[in-house]
Amino acid sequence: MTYVLKVTKAGENVLTATDPNDFIFNSELNTFKIIAEGNYYSQTVNADPKVFTIAHGRSSTPAVYAFAEFPDGKTTLPNEVDYNFAGKWWLLSVDATNIRLTFYKDDGGANYNVDIKYYIFETPGT
Amino acid sequence: MAYKIAISKATKNVLTETDPDNLIFSSDYNTLKYHASGDQAVVIDCADYYDSEVFFPFGTWYYHRKEETIAHGLGYVPYFTSYVDVFAGGSNYNMCPGTFVDFLYYYYAYAYADATNIYLVVEGRNDATSGTVTFNFAYKIFRNKLNI
């Protein structure tokens, strides 16, 4: 006999629900696990580009995501420019060994600091 | 003694399994927790431009910026993401940032966050001073704190 563990959202019948969106948890569906996460604060972008490398320690290329806060106080998604459109922008990339966050500054622009948050996710089948 | 909850995939032994790929759930690993999701249109009114520039012989081009704010009420910067419908064609959404560049036209669609709001921003240049251009965003906000 196979046992399952399911928790539905309020108003849904856990015994009959089949839509994954109706569940808080369903042991028949894999969860999106965060394998590791971390922060780096006040990292100085003193080159153009400036690359920050983080070894992810996984045996293959994982799914990753990251955020960066620019000096204007707004947190950006990967590959975005700063909120003030002041010529700062960054890219997120990953290979089998490292996560790379590549920051750019406006041509000849001054150095600046960024705060970084990164996530490494479980990546089945790789 | 540390207790934990784990559920393994079929045929895997939950008592000995350590590979997260073989677990449906493990309390050893954090997960994303939904806070809110929704849709928000950002509409550029082409009559409202903040700058213009002449590109001879192609006439005058106009710079536009429009943003909409979503209050998330969390008091910290959350994990967030957003999609926008304009760039992928049809009814498709692509993940922000979205970029369209063609000749002198460009549009960028970005999402930002701080401890108070999500900001959905469109920046663009076109040759119009009338009409509107609509960008439909779909945003997702999670409870996960970025500590940023």
PDB file of N, CA and C in Angstrom, chain A residues 28-66:
ATOM      1  N   GLU A  28       3.091  13.595  -3.507  1.00  0.00           N
ATOM      2  CA  GLU A  28       3.216  13.067  -4.867  1.00  0.00           C
ATOM      3  C   GLU A  28       3.949  14.042  -5.797  1.00  0.00           C
ATOM      4  N   LEU A  29       4.180  15.262  -5.308  1.00  0.00           N
ATOM      5  CA  LEU A  29       4.823  16.291  -6.129  1.00  0.00           C
ATOM      6  C   LEU A  29       6.120  16.719  -5.466  1.00  0.00           C
ATOM      7  N   ASN A  30       7.171  16.716  -6.230  1.00  0.00           N
ATOM      8  CA  ASN A  30       8.464  17.130  -5.706  1.00  0.00           C
ATOM      9  C   ASN A  30       8.404  18.589  -5.258  1.00  0.00           C
ATOM     10  N   THR A  31       9.091  18.912  -4.189  1.00  0.00           N
ATOM     11  CA  THR A  31       9.153  20.300  -3.731  1.00  0.00           C
ATOM     12  C   THR A  31      10.389  20.982  -4.311  1.00  0.00           C
ATOM     13  N   PHE A  32      10.293  22.273  -4.405  1.00  0.00           N
ATOM     14  CA  PHE A  32      11.365  23.098  -4.989  1.00  0.00           C
ATOM     15  C   PHE A  32      12.339  23.435  -3.862  1.00  0.00           C
ATOM     16  N   LYS A  33      13.362  22.606  -3.723  1.00  0.00           N
ATOM     17  CA  LYS A  33      14.238  22.723  -2.555  1.00  0.00           C
ATOM     18  C   LYS A  33      15.367  23.735  -2.788  1.00  0.00           C
ATOM     19  N   ILE A  34      15.591  24.515  -1.769  1.00  0.00           N
ATOM     20  CA  ILE A  34      16.751  25.412  -1.768  1.00  0.00           C
ATOM     21  C   ILE A  34      17.898  24.649  -1.115  1.00  0.00           C
ATOM     22  N   ILE A  35      18.877  24.298  -1.924  1.00  0.00           N
ATOM     23  CA  ILE A  35      20.007  23.518  -1.421  1.00  0.00           C
ATOM     24  C   ILE A  35      20.962  24.402  -0.628  1.00  0.00           C
ATOM     25  N   ALA A  36      21.135  25.600  -1.076  1.00  0.00           N
ATOM     26  CA  ALA A  36      22.025  26.522  -0.369  1.00  0.00           C
ATOM     27  C   ALA A  36      21.646  27.950  -0.724  1.00  0.00           C
ATOM     28  N   GLU A  37      21.921  28.860   0.163  1.00  0.00           N
ATOM     29  CA  GLU A  37      21.713  30.279  -0.089  1.00  0.00           C
ATOM     30  C   GLU A  37      22.735  31.057   0.720  1.00  0.00           C
ATOM     31  N   GLY A  38      23.001  32.268   0.276  1.00  0.00           N
ATOM     32  CA  GLY A  38      23.986  33.061   1.002  1.00  0.00           C
ATOM     33  C   GLY A  38      23.963  34.514   0.591  1.00  0.00           C
ATOM     34  N   ASN A  39      24.604  35.319   1.391  1.00  0.00           N
ATOM     35  CA  ASN A  39      24.684  36.753   1.151  1.00  0.00           C
ATOM     36  C   ASN A  39      26.136  37.208   1.092  1.00  0.00           C
ATOM     37  N   TYR A  40      26.370  38.181   0.273  1.00  0.00           N
ATOM     38  CA  TYR A  40      27.635  38.918   0.273  1.00  0.00           C
ATOM     39  C   TYR A  40      27.278  40.397   0.346  1.00  0.00           C
ATOM     40  N   TYR A  41      27.893  41.074   1.280  1.00  0.00           N
ATOM     41  CA  TYR A  41      27.558  42.474   1.497  1.00  0.00           C
ATOM     42  C   TYR A  41      28.706  43.385   1.083  1.00  0.00           C
ATOM     43  N   SER A  42      28.327  44.570   0.624  1.00  0.00           N
ATOM     44  CA  SER A  42      29.292  45.643   0.318  1.00  0.00           C
ATOM     45  C   SER A  42      30.442  45.162  -0.556  1.00  0.00           C
ATOM     46  N   GLN A  43      30.081  44.465  -1.601  1.00  0.00           N
ATOM     47  CA  GLN A  43      31.088  44.026  -2.561  1.00  0.00           C
ATOM     48  C   GLN A  43      31.385  45.181  -3.526  1.00  0.00           C
ATOM     49  N   THR A  44      32.644  45.490  -3.681  1.00  0.00           N
ATOM     50  CA  THR A  44      33.017  46.672  -4.463  1.00  0.00           C
ATOM     51  C   THR A  44      33.205  46.325  -5.940  1.00  0.00           C
ATOM     52  N   VAL A  45      32.470  47.031  -6.759  1.00  0.00           N
ATOM     53  CA  VAL A  45      32.642  46.913  -8.209  1.00  0.00           C
ATOM     54  C   VAL A  45      33.695  47.938  -8.604  1.00  0.00           C
ATOM     55  N   ASN A  46      34.928  47.467  -8.715  1.00  0.00           N
ATOM     56  CA  ASN A  46      36.058  48.358  -8.975  1.00  0.00           C
ATOM     57  C   ASN A  46      36.730  48.052 -10.312  1.00  0.00           C
ATOM     58  N   ALA A  47      36.023  47.338 -11.149  1.00  0.00           N
ATOM     59  CA  ALA A  47      36.491  47.066 -12.512  1.00  0.00           C
ATOM     60  C   ALA A  47      35.255  46.981 -13.401  1.00  0.00           C
ATOM     61  N   ASP A  48      35.469  47.020 -14.697  1.00  0.00           N
ATOM     62  CA  ASP A  48      34.342  46.989 -15.630  1.00  0.00           C
ATOM     63  C   ASP A  48      34.655  46.019 -16.767  1.00  0.00           C
ATOM     64  N   PRO A  49      34.220  44.763 -16.668  1.00  0.00           N
ATOM     65  CA  PRO A  49      33.325  44.240 -15.630  1.00  0.00           C
ATOM     66  C   PRO A  49      34.075  43.734 -14.408  1.00  0.00           C
ATOM     67  N   LYS A  50      33.320  43.539 -13.332  1.00  0.00           N
ATOM     68  CA  LYS A  50      33.826  42.929 -12.120  1.00  0.00           C
ATOM     69  C   LYS A  50      33.056  41.619 -11.909  1.00  0.00           C
ATOM     70  N   VAL A  51      33.793  40.529 -11.780  1.00  0.00           N
ATOM     71  CA  VAL A  51      33.156  39.214 -11.658  1.00  0.00           C
ATOM     72  C   VAL A  51      33.333  38.694 -10.232  1.00  0.00           C
ATOM     73  N   PHE A  52      32.223  38.343  -9.606  1.00  0.00           N
ATOM     74  CA  PHE A  52      32.244  37.673  -8.308  1.00  0.00           C
ATOM     75  C   PHE A  52      31.899  36.203  -8.554  1.00  0.00           C
ATOM     76  N   THR A  53      32.751  35.324  -8.079  1.00  0.00           N
ATOM     77  CA  THR A  53      32.586  33.893  -8.328  1.00  0.00           C
ATOM     78  C   THR A  53      32.270  33.161  -7.032  1.00  0.00           C
ATOM     79  N   ILE A  54      31.260  32.311  -7.103  1.00  0.00           N
ATOM     80  CA  ILE A  54      30.847  31.522  -5.943  1.00  0.00           C
ATOM     81  C   ILE A  54      30.860  30.052  -6.349  1.00  0.00           C
ATOM     82  N   ALA A  55      31.667  29.246  -5.695  1.00  0.00           N
ATOM     83  CA  ALA A  55      31.688  27.810  -5.981  1.00  0.00           C
ATOM     84  C   ALA A  55      30.418  27.174  -5.422  1.00  0.00           C
ATOM     85  N   HIS A  56      29.629  26.494  -6.279  1.00  0.00           N
ATOM     86  CA  HIS A  56      28.352  25.957  -5.796  1.00  0.00           C
ATOM     87  C   HIS A  56      28.476  24.556  -5.217  1.00  0.00           C
ATOM     88  N   GLY A  57      29.560  23.843  -5.533  1.00  0.00           N
ATOM     89  CA  GLY A  57      29.792  22.553  -4.901  1.00  0.00           C
ATOM     90  C   GLY A  57      28.880  21.427  -5.336  1.00  0.00           C
ATOM     91  N   ARG A  58      28.110  21.622  -6.395  1.00  0.00           N
ATOM     92  CA  ARG A  58      27.224  20.567  -6.884  1.00  0.00           C
ATOM     93  C   ARG A  58      27.972  19.745  -7.945  1.00  0.00           C
ATOM     94  N   SER A  59      27.495  18.552  -8.189  1.00  0.00           N
ATOM     95  CA  SER A  59      28.193  17.668  -9.116  1.00  0.00           C
ATOM     96  C   SER A  59      27.854  17.957 -10.576  1.00  0.00           C
ATOM     97  N   SER A  60      26.853  18.786 -10.801  1.00  0.00           N
ATOM     98  CA  SER A  60      26.506  19.205 -12.160  1.00  0.00           C
ATOM     99  C   SER A  60      25.963  20.624 -12.089  1.00  0.00           C
ATOM    100  N   THR A  61      25.655  21.179 -13.234  1.00  0.00           N
ATOM    101  CA  THR A  61      25.206  22.575 -13.260  1.00  0.00           C
ATOM    102  C   THR A  61      23.813  22.692 -12.643  1.00  0.00           C
ATOM    103  N   PRO A  62      23.681  23.426 -11.572  1.00  0.00           N
ATOM    104  CA  PRO A  62      22.380  23.518 -10.897  1.00  0.00           C
ATOM    105  C   PRO A  62      21.549  24.706 -11.370  1.00  0.00           C
ATOM    106  N   ALA A  63      20.291  24.705 -10.994  1.00  0.00           N
ATOM    107  CA  ALA A  63      19.463  25.900 -11.150  1.00  0.00           C
ATOM    108  C   ALA A  63      19.860  26.890 -10.065  1.00  0.00           C
ATOM    109  N   VAL A  64      20.054  28.123 -10.458  1.00  0.00           N
ATOM    110  CA  VAL A  64      20.459  29.151  -9.498  1.00  0.00           C
ATOM    111  C   VAL A  64      19.639  30.411  -9.739  1.00  0.00           C
ATOM    112  N   TYR A  65      19.655  31.272  -8.773  1.00  0.00           N
ATOM    113  CA  TYR A  65      19.036  32.590  -8.912  1.00  0.00           C
ATOM    114  C   TYR A  65      19.750  33.531  -7.963  1.00  0.00           C
ATOM    115  N   ALA A  66      19.654  34.801  -8.232  1.00  0.00           N
ATOM    116  CA  ALA A  66      20.348  35.758  -7.372  1.00  0.00           C
ATOM    117  C   ALA A  66      19.690  37.122  -7.495  1.00  0.00           C
TER     118      ALA A  66
END
